[in-house]
Coordinates of C-alpha atoms and ligand atoms in Angstrom, one line a residue:
X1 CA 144.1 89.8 156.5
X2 CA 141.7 88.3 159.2
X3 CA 142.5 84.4 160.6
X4 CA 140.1 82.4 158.8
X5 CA 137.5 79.9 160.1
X6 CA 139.8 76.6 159.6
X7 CA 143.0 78.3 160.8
X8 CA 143.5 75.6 163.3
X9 CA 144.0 73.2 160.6
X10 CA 146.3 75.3 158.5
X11 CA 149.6 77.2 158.8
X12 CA 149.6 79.6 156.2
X13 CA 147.0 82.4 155.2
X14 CA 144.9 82.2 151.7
X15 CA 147.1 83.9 149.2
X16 CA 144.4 87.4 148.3
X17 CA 144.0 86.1 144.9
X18 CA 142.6 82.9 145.5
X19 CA 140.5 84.6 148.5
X20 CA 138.9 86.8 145.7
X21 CA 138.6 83.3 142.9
X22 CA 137.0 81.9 146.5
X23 CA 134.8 84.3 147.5
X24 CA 131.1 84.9 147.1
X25 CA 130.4 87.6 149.0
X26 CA 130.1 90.1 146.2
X27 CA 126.8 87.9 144.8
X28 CA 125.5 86.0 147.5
X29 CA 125.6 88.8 150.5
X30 CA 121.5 89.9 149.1
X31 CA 120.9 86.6 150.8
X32 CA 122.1 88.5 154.4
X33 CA 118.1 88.4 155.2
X34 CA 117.5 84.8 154.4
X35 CA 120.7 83.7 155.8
X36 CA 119.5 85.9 159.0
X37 CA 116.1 83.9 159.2
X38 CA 117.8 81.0 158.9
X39 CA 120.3 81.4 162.2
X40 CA 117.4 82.4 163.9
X41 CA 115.3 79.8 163.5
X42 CA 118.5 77.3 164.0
X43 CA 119.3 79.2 167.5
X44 CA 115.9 78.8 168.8
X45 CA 115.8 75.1 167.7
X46 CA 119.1 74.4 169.8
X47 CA 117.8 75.9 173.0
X48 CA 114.5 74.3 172.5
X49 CA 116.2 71.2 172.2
X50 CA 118.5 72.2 175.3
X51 CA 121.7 72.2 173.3
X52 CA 122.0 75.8 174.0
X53 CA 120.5 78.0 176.8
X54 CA 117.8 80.1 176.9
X55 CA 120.1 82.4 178.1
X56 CA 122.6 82.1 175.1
X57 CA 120.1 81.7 172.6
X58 CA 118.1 85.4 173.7
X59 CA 121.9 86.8 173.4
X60 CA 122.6 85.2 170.0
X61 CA 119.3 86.3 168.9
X62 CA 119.5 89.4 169.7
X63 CA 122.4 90.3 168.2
X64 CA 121.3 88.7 165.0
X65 CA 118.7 91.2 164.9
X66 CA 120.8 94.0 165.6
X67 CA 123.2 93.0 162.8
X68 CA 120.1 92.6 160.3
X69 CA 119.2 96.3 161.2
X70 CA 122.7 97.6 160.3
X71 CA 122.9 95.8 157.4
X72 CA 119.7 97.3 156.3
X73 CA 120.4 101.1 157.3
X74 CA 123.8 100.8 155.9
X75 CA 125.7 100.5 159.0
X76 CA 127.1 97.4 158.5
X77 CA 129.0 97.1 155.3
X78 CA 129.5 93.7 153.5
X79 CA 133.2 93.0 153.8
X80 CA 134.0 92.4 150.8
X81 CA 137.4 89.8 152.0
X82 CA 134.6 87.7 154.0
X83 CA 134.3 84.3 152.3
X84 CA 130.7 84.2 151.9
X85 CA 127.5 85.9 153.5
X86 CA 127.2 83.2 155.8
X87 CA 130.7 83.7 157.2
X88 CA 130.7 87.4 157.4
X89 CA 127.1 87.1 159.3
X90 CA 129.1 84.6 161.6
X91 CA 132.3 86.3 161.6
X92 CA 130.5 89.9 162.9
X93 CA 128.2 87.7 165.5
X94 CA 131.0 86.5 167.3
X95 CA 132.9 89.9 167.3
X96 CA 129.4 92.1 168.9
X97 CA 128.8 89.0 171.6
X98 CA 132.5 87.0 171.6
X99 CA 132.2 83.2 172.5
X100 CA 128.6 82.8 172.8
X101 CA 128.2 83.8 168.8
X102 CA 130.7 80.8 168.1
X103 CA 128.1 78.5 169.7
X104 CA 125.7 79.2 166.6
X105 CA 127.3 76.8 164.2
X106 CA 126.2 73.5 166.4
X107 CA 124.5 71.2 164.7
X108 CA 124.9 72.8 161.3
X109 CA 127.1 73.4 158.0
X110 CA 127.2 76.0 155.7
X111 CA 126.0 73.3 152.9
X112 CA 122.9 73.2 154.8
X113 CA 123.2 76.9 155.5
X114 CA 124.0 77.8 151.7
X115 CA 120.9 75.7 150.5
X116 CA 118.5 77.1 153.2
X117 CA 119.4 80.6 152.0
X118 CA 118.9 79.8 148.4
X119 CA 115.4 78.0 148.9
X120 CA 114.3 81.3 151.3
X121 CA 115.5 83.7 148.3
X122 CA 113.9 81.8 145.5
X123 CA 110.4 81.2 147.6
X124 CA 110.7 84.8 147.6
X125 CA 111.7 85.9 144.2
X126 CA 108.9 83.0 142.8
X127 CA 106.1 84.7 145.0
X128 CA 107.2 88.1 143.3
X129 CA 107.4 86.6 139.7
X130 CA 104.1 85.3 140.4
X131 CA 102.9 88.7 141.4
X132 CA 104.1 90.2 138.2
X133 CA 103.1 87.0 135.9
X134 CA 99.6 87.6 137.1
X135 CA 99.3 91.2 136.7
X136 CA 100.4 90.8 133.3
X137 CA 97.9 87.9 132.6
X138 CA 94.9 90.4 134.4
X139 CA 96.2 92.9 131.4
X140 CA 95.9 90.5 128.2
X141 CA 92.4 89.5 129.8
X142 CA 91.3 92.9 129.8
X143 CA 92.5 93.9 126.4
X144 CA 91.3 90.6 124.8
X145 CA 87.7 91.5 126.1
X146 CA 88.4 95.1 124.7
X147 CA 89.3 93.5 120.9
X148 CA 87.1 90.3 121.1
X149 CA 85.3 91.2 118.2
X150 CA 88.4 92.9 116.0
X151 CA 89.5 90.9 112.6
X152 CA 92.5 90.3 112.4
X153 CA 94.5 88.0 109.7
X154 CA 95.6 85.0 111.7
X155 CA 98.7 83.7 110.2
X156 CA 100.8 80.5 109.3
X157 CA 104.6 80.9 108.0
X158 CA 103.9 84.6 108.5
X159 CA 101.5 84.1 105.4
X160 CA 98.0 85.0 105.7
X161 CA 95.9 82.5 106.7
X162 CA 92.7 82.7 108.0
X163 CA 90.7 85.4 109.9
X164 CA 90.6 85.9 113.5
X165 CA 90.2 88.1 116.2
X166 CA 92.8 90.2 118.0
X167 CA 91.1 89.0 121.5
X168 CA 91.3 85.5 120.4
X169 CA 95.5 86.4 119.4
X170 CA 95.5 87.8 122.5
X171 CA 94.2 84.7 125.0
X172 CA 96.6 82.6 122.5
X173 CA 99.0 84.3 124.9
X174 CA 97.1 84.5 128.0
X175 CA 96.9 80.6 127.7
X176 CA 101.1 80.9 127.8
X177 CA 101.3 82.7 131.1
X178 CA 98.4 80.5 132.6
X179 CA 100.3 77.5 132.7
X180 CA 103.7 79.5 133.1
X181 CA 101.8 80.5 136.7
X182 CA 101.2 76.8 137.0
X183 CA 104.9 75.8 136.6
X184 CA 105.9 79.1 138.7
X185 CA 103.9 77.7 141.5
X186 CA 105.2 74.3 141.3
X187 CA 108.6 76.3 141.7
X188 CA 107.6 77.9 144.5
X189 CA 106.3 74.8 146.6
X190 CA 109.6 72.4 145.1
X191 CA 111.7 75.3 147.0
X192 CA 109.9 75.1 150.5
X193 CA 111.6 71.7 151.8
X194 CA 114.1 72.6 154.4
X195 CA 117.5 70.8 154.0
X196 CA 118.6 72.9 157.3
X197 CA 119.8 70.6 160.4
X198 CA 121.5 68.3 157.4
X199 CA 124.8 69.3 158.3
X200 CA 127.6 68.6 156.3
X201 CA 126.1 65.4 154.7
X202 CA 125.5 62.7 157.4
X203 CA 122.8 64.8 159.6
X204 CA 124.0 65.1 163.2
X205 CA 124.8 63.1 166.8
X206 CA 122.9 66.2 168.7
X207 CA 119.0 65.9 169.5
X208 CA 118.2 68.8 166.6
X209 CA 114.5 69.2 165.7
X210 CA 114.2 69.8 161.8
X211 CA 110.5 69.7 161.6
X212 CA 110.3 72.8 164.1
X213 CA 113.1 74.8 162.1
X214 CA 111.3 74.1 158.9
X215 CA 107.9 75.2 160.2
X216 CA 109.5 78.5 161.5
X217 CA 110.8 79.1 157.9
X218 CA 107.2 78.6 156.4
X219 CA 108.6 75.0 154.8
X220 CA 106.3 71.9 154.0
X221 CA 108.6 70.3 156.0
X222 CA 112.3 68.9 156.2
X223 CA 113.8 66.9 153.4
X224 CA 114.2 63.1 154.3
X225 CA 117.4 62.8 153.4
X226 CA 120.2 64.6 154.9
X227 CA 122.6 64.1 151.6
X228 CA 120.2 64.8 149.1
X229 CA 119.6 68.2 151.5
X230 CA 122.9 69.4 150.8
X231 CA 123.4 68.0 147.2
X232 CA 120.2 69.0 145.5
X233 CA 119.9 71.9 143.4
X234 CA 116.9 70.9 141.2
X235 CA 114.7 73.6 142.6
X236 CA 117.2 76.2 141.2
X237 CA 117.3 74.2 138.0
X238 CA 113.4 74.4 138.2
X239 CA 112.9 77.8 138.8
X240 CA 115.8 78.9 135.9
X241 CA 113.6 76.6 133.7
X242 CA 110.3 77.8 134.5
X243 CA 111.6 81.4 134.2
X244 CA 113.1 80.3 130.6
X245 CA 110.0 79.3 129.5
X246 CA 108.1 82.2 130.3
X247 CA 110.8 84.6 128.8
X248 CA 110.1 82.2 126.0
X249 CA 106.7 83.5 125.8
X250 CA 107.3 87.1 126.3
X251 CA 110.0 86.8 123.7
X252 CA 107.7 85.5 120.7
X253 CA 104.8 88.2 122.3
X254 CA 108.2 90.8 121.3
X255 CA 108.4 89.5 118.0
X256 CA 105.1 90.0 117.3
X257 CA 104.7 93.1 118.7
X258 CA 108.1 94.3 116.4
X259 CA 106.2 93.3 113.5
X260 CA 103.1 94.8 114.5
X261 CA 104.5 98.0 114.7
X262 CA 106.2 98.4 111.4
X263 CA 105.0 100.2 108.9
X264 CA 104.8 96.7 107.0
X265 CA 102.2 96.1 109.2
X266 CA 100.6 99.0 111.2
X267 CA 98.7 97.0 113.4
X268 CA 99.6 98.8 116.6
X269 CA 101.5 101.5 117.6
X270 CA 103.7 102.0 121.1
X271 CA 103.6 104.3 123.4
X272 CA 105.9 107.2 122.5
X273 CA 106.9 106.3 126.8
X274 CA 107.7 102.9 125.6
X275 CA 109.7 103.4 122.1
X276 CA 113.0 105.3 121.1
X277 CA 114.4 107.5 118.1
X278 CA 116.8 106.9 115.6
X279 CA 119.9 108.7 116.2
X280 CA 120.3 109.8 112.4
X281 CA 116.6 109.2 110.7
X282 CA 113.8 111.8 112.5
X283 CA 110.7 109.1 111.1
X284 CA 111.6 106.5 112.8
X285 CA 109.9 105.0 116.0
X286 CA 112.1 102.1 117.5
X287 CA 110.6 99.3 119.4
X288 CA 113.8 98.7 121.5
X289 CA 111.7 97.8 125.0
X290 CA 110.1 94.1 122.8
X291 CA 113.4 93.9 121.5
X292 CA 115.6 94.2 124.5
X293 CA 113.0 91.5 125.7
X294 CA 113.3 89.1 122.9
X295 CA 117.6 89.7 123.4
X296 CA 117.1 89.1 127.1
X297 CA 115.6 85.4 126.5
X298 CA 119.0 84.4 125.7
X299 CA 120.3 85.4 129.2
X300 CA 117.5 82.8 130.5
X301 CA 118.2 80.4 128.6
X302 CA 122.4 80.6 129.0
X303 CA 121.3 80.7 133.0
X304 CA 119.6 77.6 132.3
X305 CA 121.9 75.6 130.8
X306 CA 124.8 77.0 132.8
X307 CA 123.3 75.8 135.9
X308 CA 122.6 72.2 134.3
X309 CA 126.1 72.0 133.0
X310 CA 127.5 72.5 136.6
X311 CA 125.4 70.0 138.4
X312 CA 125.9 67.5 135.8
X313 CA 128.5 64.7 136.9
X314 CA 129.1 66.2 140.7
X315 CA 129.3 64.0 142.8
X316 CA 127.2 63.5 146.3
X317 CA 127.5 65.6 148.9
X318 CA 128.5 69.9 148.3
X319 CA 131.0 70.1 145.8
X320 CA 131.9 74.2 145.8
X321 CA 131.0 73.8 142.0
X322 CA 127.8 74.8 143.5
X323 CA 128.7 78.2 144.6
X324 CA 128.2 79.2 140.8
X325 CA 124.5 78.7 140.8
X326 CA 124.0 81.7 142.4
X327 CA 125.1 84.0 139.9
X328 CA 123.1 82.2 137.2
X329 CA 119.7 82.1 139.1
X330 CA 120.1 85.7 140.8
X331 CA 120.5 86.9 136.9
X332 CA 117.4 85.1 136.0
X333 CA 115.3 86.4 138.4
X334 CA 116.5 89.9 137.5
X335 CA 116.2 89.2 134.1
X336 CA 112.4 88.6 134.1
X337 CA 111.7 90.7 137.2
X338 CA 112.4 93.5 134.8
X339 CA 111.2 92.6 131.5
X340 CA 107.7 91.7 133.4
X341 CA 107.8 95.4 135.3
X342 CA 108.2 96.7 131.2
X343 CA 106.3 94.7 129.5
X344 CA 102.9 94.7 130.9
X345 CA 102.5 99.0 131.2
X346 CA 104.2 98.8 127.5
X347 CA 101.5 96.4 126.5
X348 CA 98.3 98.1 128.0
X349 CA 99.5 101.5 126.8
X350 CA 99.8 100.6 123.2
X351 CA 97.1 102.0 120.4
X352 CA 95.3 99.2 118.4
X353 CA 94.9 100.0 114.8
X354 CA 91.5 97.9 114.4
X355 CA 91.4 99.9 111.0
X356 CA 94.7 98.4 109.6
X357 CA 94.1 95.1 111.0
X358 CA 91.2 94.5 109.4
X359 CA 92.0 96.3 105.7
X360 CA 95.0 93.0 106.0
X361 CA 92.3 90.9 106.5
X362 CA 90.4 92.0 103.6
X363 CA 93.3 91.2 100.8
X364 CA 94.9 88.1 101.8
X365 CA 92.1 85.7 100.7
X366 CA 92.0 84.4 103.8
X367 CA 88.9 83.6 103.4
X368 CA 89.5 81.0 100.8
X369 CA 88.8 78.1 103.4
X370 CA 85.6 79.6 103.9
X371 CA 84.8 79.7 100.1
X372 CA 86.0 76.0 99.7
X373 CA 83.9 75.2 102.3
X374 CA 80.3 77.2 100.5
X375 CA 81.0 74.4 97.8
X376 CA 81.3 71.6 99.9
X377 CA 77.9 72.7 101.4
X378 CA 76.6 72.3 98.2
X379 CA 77.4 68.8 97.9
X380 CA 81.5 69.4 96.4
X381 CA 83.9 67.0 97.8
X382 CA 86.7 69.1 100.1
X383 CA 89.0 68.4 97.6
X384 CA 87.5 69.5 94.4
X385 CA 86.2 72.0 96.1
X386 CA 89.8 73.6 97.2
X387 CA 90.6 73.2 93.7
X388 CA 88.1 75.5 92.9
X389 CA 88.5 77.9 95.0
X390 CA 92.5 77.9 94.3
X391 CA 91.8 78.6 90.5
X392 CA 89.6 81.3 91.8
X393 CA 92.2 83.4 93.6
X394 CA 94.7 82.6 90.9
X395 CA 92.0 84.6 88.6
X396 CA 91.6 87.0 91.2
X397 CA 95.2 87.7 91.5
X398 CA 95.1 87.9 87.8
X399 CA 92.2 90.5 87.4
X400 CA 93.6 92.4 90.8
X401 CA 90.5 91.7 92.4
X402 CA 89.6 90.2 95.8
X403 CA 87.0 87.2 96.6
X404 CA 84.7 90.0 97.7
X405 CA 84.9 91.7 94.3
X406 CA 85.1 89.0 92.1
X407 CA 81.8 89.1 90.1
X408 CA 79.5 86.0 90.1
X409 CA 79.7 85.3 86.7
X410 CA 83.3 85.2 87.3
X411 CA 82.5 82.9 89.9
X412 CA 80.2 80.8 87.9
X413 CA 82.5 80.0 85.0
X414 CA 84.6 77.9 87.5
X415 CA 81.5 76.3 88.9
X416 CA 77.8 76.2 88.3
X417 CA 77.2 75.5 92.3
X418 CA 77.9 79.3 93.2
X419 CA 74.9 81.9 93.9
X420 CA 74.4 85.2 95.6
X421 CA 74.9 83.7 99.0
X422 CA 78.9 82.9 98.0
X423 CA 79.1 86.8 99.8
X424 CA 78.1 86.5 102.7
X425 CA 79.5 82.9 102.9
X426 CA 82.9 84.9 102.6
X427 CA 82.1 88.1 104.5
X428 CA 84.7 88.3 107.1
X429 CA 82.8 88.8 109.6
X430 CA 80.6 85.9 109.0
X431 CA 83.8 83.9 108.8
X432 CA 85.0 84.8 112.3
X433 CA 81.6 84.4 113.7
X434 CA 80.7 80.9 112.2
X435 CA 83.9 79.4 113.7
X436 CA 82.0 78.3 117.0
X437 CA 83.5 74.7 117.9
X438 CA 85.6 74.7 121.6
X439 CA 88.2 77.2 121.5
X440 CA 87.6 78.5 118.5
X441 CA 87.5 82.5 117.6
X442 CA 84.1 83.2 116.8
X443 CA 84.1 86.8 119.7
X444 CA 81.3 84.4 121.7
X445 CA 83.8 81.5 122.0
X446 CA 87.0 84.3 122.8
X447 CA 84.3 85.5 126.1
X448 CA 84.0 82.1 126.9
X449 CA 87.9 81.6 126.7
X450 CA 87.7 84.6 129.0
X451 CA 85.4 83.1 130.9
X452 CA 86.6 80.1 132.0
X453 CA 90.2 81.6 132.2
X454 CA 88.4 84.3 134.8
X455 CA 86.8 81.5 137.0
X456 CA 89.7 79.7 137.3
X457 CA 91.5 82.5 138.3
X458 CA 88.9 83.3 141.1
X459 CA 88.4 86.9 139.1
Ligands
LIG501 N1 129.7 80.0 149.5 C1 129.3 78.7 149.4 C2 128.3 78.4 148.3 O1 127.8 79.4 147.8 C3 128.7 78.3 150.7 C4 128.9 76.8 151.2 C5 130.3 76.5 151.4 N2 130.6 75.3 152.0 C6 131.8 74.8 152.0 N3 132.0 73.8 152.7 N4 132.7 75.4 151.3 O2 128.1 77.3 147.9

């Protein structure tokens, strides 16, 4: 085994079992770019500030570079006995330039180094979840537009409840991923505060320049206090939140979709790219992709938690508890990454029975609120008038008939205040499109949903 970094201070080697417990090399070495970025900007910082030469810094520099390359084409394999990504990038430097790579580590600690790295890799991975959240949002916008005027029944405890449109369901959702872009963005910019040039805990006695390091790594700026640099973890606690949330959403989208597609419902039907078989039963069509989604949530939400359950009670400054965020957040962001790349082909691929929607619209009675409200147009209180209209589907039920079917007399024997107009009061259509107020599903109100949602989104 190699002499470690502290074996000054020691007189024995790390037994290889408690190297491996130690070690984070196997999960934190796809930071090797960010940690790469971060030496950089750190090098050019100490000959700016004339703690290193010019001379020095070109060489450290360079080799940097060259070691970034053959990570990248595979030259360079991670050693998989080095401590952590930061040592091995150290540990190589100093064996391609000697003493001059040993130089590097002035003026900083790997607790600053370790919590640049994260914030670089999560800036990152919240652009790309951005990138992804948006094209999916693009898709439910178009396909709202496409079924702005399709009745569906909208539902309450799964039970029928009152019609709507599928466009209007549909920006239901779109609403979800708007404000999960918000909180992704506030992610984003919570990450950009460089803790580098904190050191260990208690900053540092050299002249360093943390303003120019965290403008060279696209930061607002550096944090103001050196201890909290090295302690905080929030934005991983943020960003494991924000991507909870939004599996949240894509998990109850699943759901719905599941139910859509069975034959209880028929209200769309997958891609034959996006479902499975059944190993023993030849009918079936399995919608494992929404599934696996919905089963995936409860990765986020374990990340979540497990990342809150390691920062809570550690004391100030690095406590290597922290080393287990990484595994946690890195999951996450996989997590979604790849439900997000599934789930928005799946969704703009899938047929839309309009047909079937709209036959379970016609025998729910869920246009009983619209019927209730005919009487109270004609001078019934609300609630007299619900009592009416409750006796009238009981009788309906009864006579397996429909409030469409229902003759008038019928109607007239539980109250003289119905006439002809009671059908198109109740026409389905006429119930979607009369239900104008802000946000409501009338198809003009869904556009203007649309609308606004567009302009906002500079589309
Ligand atoms: N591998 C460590 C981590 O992920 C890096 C920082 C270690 N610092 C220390 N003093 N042990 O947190």
């Amino acid at each position: 085994m190699k002499e470690t970094m502290w074996a000054g201070r020691f007189q024995k080697q790390l037994d290889s079992e408690v190297n491996d417990f130690n070690s984070s090399i196997s999960f934190d070495a796809r930071m090797y770019k960010q940690d790469i970025a971060g030496s950089l900007a750190h090098v050019a910082m100490l000959a700016k500030a004339k703690i290193l030469t010019d001379a020095e810094c070109a060489m450290i520099s360079e080799a940097l570079g060259g070691i970034l390359q053959d990570i990248e084409s595979g030259a360079l394999p991670f050693d998989p006995v080095a401590e952590d990504i930061h040592m091995f990038v150290e540990a190589e430097l100093t064996a391609r330039i000697g003493d001059v790579g040993k130089k590097l580590h002035t003026a900083r600690s790997r607790n600053d180094q370790v919590a640049i790295d994260t914030r670089l890799y999560l800036m990152e991975a919240a652009d790309t979840i951005i990138a992804e959240t948006e094209t999916l949002l693009e898709t439910v916008l178009k396909q709202a537009e496409q079924y702005a005027d399709t009745i569906m029944p909208g539902y309450t405890h799964l039970q029928r409840a009152q019609p709507v449109t599928f466009g209007y369901h549909l920006m239901a959702y779109a609403n979800m991923f708007e404000r999960d872009l918000r909180r992704l963005r506030f992610c984003r910019e919570s990450a950009a505060v460089s803790p580098l040039g904190s050191c260990a805990l208690a900053g540092t006695t050299y002249p360093t320049d943390r303003f120019m390091t965290a403008a060279a790594l696209h930061c607002s700026g550096p944090c103001e206090n050196a201890m909290d640099g090295v302690s905080d973890r929030d934005f991983v606690i943020e960003l494991a939140a924000a991507i909870a949330m939004l599996m949240m959403h894509l998990s109850r989208f699943s759901e719905e979709i599941i139910l859509w597609c069975s034959w209880e419902f028929r209200f769309i039907e997958l891609d034959d790219a996006y479902s499975t078989g059944s190993s023993i039963m030849p009918q079936k069509k399995n919608p494992d992709i929404p599934e696996l989604v919905r089963g995936k949530t409860g990765r986020a939400y374990g990340n979540l938690v497990t990342l809150l359950t390691v920062m809570k009670g550690l004391p100030l400054a690095y406590n290597k508890d922290m080393q287990e965020d990484k595994e946690a957040i890195f999951d996450s962001i996989d997590t979604v990454l790849q439900c997000l790349h599934i789930f928005t082909p799946m969704l703009s691929t899938m047929r839309v029975r309009a047909e079937n929607m709209r036959a379970a619209a016609a025998n729910g009675f869920i246009n009983a609120t619209d019927c209730a409200d005919y009487l109270v147009g004609k001078g019934l209180p609300f609630r007299a008038a619900y009592k009416v209209t409750g006796s009238l589907v009981a009788r309906c039920i009864g006579d397996g008939k429909t409030l469409e079917t229902l003759p008038l007399a019928v109607y007239r024997e539980y109250s003289p205040l119905f006439e002809e107009d009671v059908f198109a009061a109740i026409d389905m259509a006429a119930c979607v499109e009369k239900r104008t107020s802000f946000g409501a599903t009338s198809p003009v109100k869904v556009r203007e949903q649309i609308a606004l949602m567009k302009a906002r989104l500079g589309k």
